Short mmCIF file of C-alpha atoms and ligand atoms in Angstrom, two decimals:
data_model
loop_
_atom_site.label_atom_id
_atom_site.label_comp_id
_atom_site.label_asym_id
_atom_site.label_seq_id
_atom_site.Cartn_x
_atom_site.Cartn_y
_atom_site.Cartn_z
CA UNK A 1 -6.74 70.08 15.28
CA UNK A 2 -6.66 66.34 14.27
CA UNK A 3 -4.78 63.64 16.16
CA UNK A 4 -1.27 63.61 15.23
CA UNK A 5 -0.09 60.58 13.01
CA UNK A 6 2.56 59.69 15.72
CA UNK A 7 2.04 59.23 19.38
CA UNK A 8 3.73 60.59 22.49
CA UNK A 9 4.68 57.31 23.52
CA UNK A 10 6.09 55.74 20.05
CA UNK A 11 7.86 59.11 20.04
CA UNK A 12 9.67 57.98 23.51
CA UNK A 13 9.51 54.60 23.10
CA UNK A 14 13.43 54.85 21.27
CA UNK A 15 14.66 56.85 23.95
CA UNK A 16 13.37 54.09 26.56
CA UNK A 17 11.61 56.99 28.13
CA UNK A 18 7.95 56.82 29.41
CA UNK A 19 4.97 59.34 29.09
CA UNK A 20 2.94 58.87 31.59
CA UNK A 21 -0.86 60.01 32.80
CA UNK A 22 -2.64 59.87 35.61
CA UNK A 23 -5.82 57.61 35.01
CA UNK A 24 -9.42 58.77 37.08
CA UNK A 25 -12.18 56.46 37.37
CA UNK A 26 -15.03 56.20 36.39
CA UNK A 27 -14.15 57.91 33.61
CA UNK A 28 -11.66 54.64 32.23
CA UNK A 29 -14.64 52.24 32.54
CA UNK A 30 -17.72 54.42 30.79
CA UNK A 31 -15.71 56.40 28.22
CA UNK A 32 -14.27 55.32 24.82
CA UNK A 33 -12.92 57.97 23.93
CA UNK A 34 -10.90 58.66 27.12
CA UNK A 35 -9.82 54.75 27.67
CA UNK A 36 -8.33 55.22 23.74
CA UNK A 37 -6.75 58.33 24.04
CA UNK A 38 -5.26 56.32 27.16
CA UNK A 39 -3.84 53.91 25.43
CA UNK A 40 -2.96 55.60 22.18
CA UNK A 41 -0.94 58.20 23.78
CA UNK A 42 0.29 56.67 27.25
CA UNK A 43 3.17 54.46 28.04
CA UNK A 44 2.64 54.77 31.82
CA UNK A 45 -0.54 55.13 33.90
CA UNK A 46 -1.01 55.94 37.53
CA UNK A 47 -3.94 55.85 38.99
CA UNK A 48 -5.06 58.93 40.21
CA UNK A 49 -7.23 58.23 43.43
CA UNK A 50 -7.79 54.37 43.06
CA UNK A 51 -5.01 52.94 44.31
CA UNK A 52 -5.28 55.26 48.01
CA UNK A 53 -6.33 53.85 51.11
CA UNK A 54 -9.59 55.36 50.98
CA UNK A 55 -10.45 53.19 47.76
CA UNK A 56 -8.73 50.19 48.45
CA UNK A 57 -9.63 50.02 52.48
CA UNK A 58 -13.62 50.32 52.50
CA UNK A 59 -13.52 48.88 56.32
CA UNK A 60 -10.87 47.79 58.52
CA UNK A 61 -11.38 43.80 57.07
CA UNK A 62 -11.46 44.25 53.28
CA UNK A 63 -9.77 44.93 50.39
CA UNK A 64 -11.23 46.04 47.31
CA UNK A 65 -9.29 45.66 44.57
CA UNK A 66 -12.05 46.30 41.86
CA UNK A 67 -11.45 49.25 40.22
CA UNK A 68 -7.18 48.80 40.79
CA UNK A 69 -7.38 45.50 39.31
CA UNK A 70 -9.09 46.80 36.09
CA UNK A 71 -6.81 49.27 35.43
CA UNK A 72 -3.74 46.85 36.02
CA UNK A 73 -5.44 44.80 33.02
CA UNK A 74 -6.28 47.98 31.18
CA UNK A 75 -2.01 48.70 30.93
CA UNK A 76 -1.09 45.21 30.16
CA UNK A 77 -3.78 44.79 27.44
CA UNK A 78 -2.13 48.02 26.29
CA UNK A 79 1.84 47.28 26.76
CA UNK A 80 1.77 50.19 29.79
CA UNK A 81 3.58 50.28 32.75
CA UNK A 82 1.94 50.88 36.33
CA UNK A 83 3.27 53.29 39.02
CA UNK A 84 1.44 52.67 42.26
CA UNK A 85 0.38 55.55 44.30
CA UNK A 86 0.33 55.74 46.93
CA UNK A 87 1.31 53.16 49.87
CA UNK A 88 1.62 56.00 52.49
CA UNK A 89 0.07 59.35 52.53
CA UNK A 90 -1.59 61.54 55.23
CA UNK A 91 -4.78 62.07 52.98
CA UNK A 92 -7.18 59.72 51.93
CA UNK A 93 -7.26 57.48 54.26
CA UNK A 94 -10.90 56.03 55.22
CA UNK A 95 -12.68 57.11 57.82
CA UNK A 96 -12.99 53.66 60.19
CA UNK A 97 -8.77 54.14 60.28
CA UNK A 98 -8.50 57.87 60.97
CA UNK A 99 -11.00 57.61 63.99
CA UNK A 100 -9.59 54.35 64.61
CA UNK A 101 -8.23 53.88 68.70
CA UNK A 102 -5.66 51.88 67.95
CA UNK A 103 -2.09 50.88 70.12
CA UNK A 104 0.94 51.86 68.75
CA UNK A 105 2.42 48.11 67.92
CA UNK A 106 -1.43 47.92 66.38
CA UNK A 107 -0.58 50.79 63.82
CA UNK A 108 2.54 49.52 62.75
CA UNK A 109 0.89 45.92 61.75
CA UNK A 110 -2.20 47.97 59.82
CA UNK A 111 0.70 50.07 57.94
CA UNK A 112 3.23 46.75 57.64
CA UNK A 113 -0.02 44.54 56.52
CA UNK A 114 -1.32 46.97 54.19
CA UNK A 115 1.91 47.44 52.44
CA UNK A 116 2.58 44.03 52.30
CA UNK A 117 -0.92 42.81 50.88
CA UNK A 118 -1.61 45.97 48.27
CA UNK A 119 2.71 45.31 47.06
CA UNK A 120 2.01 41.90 46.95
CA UNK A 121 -1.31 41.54 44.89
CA UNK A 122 0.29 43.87 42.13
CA UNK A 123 3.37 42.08 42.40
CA UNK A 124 4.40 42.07 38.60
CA UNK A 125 1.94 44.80 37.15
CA UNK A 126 3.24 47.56 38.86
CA UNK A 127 6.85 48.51 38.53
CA UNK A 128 7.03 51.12 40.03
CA UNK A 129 5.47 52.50 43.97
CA UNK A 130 5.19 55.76 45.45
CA UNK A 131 6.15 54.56 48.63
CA UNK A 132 5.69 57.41 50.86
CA UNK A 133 4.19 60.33 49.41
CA UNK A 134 4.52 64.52 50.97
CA UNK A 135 6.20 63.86 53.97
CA UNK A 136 7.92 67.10 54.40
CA UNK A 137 5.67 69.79 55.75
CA UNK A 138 7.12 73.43 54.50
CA UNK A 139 5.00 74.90 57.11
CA UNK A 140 6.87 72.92 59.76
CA UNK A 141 10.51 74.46 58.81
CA UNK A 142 10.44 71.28 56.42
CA UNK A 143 10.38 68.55 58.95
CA UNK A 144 8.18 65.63 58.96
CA UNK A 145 4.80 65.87 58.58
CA UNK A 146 2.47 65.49 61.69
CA UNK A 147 0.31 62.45 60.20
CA UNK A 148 -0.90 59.10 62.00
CA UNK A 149 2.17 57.45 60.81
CA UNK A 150 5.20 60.09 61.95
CA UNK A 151 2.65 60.10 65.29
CA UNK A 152 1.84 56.23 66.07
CA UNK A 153 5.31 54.70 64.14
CA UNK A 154 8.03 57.69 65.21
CA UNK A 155 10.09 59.64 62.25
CA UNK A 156 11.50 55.82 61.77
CA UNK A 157 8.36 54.79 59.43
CA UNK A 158 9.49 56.01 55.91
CA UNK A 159 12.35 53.80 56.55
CA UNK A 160 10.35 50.79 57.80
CA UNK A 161 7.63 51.47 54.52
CA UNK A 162 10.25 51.36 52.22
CA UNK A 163 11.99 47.90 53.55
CA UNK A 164 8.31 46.39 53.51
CA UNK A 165 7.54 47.35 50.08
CA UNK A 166 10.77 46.17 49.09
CA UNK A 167 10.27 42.43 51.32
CA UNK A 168 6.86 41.97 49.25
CA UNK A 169 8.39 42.72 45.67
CA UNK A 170 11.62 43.05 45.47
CA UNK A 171 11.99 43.74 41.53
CA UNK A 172 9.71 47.01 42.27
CA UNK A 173 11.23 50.56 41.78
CA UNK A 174 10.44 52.40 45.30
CA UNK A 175 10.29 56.18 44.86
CA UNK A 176 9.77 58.92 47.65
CA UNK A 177 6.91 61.45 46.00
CA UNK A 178 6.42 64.91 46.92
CA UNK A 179 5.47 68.76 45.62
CA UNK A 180 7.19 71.91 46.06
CA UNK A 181 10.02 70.14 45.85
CA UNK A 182 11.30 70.13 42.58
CA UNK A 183 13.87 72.85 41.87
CA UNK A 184 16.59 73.99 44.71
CA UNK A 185 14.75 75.21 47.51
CA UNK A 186 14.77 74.60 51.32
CA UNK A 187 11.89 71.82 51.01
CA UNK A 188 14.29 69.66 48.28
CA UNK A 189 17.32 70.23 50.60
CA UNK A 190 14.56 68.48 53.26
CA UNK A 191 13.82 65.88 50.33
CA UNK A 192 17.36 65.15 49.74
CA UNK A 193 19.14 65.22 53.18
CA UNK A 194 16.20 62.29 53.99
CA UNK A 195 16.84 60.42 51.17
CA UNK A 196 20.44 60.57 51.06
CA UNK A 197 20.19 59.33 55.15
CA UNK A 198 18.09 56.75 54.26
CA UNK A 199 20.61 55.11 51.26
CA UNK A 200 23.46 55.99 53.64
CA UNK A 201 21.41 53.45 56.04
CA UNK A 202 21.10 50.61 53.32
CA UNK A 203 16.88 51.22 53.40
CA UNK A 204 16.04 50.29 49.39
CA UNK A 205 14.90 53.20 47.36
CA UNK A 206 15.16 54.07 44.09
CA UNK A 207 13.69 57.40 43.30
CA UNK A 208 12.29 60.68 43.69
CA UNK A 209 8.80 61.77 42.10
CA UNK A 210 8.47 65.72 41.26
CA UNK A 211 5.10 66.53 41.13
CA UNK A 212 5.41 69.57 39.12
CA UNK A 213 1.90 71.43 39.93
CA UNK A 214 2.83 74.37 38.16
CA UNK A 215 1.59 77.36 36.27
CA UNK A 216 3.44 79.88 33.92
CA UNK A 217 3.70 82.79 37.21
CA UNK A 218 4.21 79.99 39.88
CA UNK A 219 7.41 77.45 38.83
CA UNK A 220 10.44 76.59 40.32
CA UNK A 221 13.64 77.87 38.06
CA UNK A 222 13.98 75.09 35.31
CA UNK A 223 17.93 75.37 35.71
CA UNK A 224 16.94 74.23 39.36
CA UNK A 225 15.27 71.30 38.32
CA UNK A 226 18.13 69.91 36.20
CA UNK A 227 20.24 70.81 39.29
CA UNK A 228 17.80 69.21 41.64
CA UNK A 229 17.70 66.32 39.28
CA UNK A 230 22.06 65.89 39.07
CA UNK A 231 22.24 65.86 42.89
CA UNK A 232 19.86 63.27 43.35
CA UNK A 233 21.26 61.23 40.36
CA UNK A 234 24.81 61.77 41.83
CA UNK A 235 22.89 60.28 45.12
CA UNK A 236 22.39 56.85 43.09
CA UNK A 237 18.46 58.18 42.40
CA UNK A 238 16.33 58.02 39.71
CA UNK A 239 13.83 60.77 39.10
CA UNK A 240 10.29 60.85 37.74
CA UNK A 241 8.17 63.99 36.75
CA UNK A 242 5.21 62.60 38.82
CA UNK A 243 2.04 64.80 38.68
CA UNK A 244 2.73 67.74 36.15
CA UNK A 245 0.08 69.35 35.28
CA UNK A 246 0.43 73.62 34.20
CA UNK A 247 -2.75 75.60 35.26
CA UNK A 248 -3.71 78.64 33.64
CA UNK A 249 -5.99 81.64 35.12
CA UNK A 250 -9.18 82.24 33.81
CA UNK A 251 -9.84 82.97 31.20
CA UNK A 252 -7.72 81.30 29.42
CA UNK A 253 -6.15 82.82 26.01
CA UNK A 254 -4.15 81.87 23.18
CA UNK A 255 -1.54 83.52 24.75
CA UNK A 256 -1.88 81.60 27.87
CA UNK A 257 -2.13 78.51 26.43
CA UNK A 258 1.46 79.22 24.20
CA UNK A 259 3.09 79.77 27.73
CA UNK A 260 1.96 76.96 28.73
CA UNK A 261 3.29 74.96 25.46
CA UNK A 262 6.43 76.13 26.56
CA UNK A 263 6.68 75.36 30.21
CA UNK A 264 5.27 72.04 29.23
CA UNK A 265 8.07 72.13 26.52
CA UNK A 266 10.95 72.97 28.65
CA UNK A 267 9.68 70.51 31.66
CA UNK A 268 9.89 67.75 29.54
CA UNK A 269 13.27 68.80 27.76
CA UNK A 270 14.90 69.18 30.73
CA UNK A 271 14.00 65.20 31.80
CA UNK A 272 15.04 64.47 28.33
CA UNK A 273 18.66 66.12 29.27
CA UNK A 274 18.81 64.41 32.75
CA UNK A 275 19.68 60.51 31.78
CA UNK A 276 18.30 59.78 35.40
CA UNK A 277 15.10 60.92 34.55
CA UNK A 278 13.45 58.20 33.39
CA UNK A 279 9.54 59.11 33.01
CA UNK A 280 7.31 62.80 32.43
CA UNK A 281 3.67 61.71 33.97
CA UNK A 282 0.83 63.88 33.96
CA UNK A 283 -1.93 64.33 36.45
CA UNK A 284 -4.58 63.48 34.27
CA UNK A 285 -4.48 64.50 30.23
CA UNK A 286 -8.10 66.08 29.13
CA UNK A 287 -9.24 69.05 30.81
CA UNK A 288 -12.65 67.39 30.87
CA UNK A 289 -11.21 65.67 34.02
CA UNK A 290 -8.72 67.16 36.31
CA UNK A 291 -8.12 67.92 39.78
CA UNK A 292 -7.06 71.63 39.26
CA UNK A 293 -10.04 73.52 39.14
CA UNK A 294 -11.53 72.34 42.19
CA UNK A 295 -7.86 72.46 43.94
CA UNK A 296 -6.65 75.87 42.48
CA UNK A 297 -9.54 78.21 42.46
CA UNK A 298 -9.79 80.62 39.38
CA UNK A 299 -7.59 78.19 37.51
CA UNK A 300 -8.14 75.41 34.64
CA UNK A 301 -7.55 74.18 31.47
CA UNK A 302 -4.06 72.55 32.49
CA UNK A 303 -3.70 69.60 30.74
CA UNK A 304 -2.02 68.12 27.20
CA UNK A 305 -5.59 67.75 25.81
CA UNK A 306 -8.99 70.18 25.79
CA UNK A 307 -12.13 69.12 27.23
CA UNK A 308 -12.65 67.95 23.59
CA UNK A 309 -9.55 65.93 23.82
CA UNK A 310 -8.20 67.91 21.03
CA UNK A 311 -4.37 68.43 21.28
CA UNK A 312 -3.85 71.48 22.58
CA UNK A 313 -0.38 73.99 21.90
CA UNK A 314 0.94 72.04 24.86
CA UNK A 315 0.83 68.43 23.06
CA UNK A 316 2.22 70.35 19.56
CA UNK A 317 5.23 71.39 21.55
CA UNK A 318 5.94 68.28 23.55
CA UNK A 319 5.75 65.69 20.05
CA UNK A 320 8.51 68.83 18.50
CA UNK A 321 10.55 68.05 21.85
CA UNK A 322 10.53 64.53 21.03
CA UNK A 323 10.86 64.69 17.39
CA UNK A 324 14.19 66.60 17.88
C1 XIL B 1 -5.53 64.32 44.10
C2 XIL B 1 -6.54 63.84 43.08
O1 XIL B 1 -6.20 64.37 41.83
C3 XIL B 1 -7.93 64.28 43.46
O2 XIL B 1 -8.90 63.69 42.60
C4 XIL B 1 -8.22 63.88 44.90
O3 XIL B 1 -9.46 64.42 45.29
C5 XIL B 1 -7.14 64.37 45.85
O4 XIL B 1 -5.88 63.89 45.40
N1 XIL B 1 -0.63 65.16 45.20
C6 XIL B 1 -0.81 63.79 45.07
C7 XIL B 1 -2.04 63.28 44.44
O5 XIL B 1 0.10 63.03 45.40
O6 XIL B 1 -2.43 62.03 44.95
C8 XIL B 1 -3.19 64.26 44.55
O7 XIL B 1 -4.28 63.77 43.80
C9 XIL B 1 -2.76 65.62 44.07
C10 XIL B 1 -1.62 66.15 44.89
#
């Protein structure tokens, strides 16, 4: 299959709606073909591990805004917008701060410093942070998360992130990010009753990211999404498809990969039908690269591209949903 004269993003572009990736390193820097399927098909980029703790925090002094700063070029040289992920998350933090003996005043000012500097110095590339990302724990009967932060900070943090981010770029789009959340189930009731509390309380936020890890036998109902979507648009919210990506059990099949075409289909069609969804990103495009098989054992091949980056049934049926 060739490339399609018309790409995902023109497609969009007239709806003012973005298609989005997630971008992996080293990948962007060494590979030509992957940095122009980037930027052919792509309207927004997130990075996928680069803009973490781990990778911008190599010791408690520095920053390292290497690799971040490239790919911040990389979308303006292409007309792409940023989302930031993540400012606050229980994984991948680096080691010096997880073993870290630190007082409790001393954890707020390494959260409130680190939000300030990593908001400030993409102050104007990226519109749009995951602020707080997975802070509901299912297995907890969907309370927050035990993590450094809910520990060292109190259940008052998310709160306290948010009005940080918000103090060191005020024209940025602050979204709450999480999985398993996406459709009407007790873990989105969790989702929404915190960030309808936290509007009620004047903190700024502007939207919820679905992940959307999904696969044909594990989804949430898609009529749940839209509803999920309505309530937290009725909420004042905007709502992103963050991190969709549709795994498949191996082997995969043609028949497996038309499911998928449709899930793919109907995911984005229902963001299409929600005007407060504003974005459909994927967690990564070529199944070259992807987090899935090493996450989801006995699973692969879940992205809008092969390992070829040849559009795949998936990519067919998402340029027909935008072509309609
Ligand atoms: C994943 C990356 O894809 C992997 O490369 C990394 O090893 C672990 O993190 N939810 C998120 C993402 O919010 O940041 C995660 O990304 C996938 C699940």
């Amino acid at each position: 299959m060739s490339h399609p004269a018309v790409a995902l993003r023109t497609l969009a572009a007239p709806r003012g709606f973005h298609i989005g990736t997630a971008v992996a390193f080293p990948h962007l820097r060494h590979n030509r073909r992957y940095a122009a399927t980037l930027a052919r098909e792509f309207s927004m980029l997130t990075a996928e591990n680069t803009m973490k703790w781990a990778a911008l925090r190599p010791d408690r002094q520095r920053y390292d805004f290497t690799d971040a700063d490239y790919l911040a070029r990389f979308a303006a040289a292409n007309h792409q917008v940023l989302r930031g992920h993540t400012l606050l998350w229980h994984q991948a933090l680096p080691a010096w701060l997880s073993s870290a003996s630190l007082s409790n005043r001393q954890w707020e000012n390494t959260l409130r410093n680190h939000i300030d500097i990593v908001v400030h110095h993409f102050r104007g590339q990226v519109q749009t942070w995951d602020v707080v990302n997975e802070a509901i724990d299912e297995n907890k009967g969907c309370a927050l998360r035990d993590s450094l932060w809910l520990a060292h900070l109190g259940p008052d943090y998310i709160a306290r992130a948010f009005r940080w981010a918000h103090a060191a770029d005020p024209a940025a789009r602050l979204y709450y990010n999480d999985y398993g959340a996406e459709g009407m189930n007790r873990k989105s009731d969790a989702v929404y009753r915190l960030v309808s509390g936290l509007l009620e309380h004047g903190v700024p936020m502007h939207g919820v990211g679905l992940q959307m890890h999904v696969s044909p036998e594990d989804h949430p109902r898609l009529t749940d999404v839209a509803r999920n979507m309505r309530r937290l648009g009725k909420a004042g919210l905007a709502v992103q498809v963050t991190e969709l990506d549709v795994r498949l059990k191996t082997p995969v099949t043609p028949k497996k990969l038309a499911e998928q075409a449709r899930l793919y289909r109907d995911i984005l069609q229902i963001c299409l039908d929600n005007k407060n969804c504003t974005a459909c990103v994927t967690w990564g495009f070529t199944d070259a690269y992807s987090w899935v098989p090493g996450f989801f054992k006995g699973y692969d091949q879940a992205l809008l591209f092969d390992a070829a980056y040849r559009p795949k049934p998936a990519y067919q049926a998402w340029t027909a949903a935008l072509t309609k």
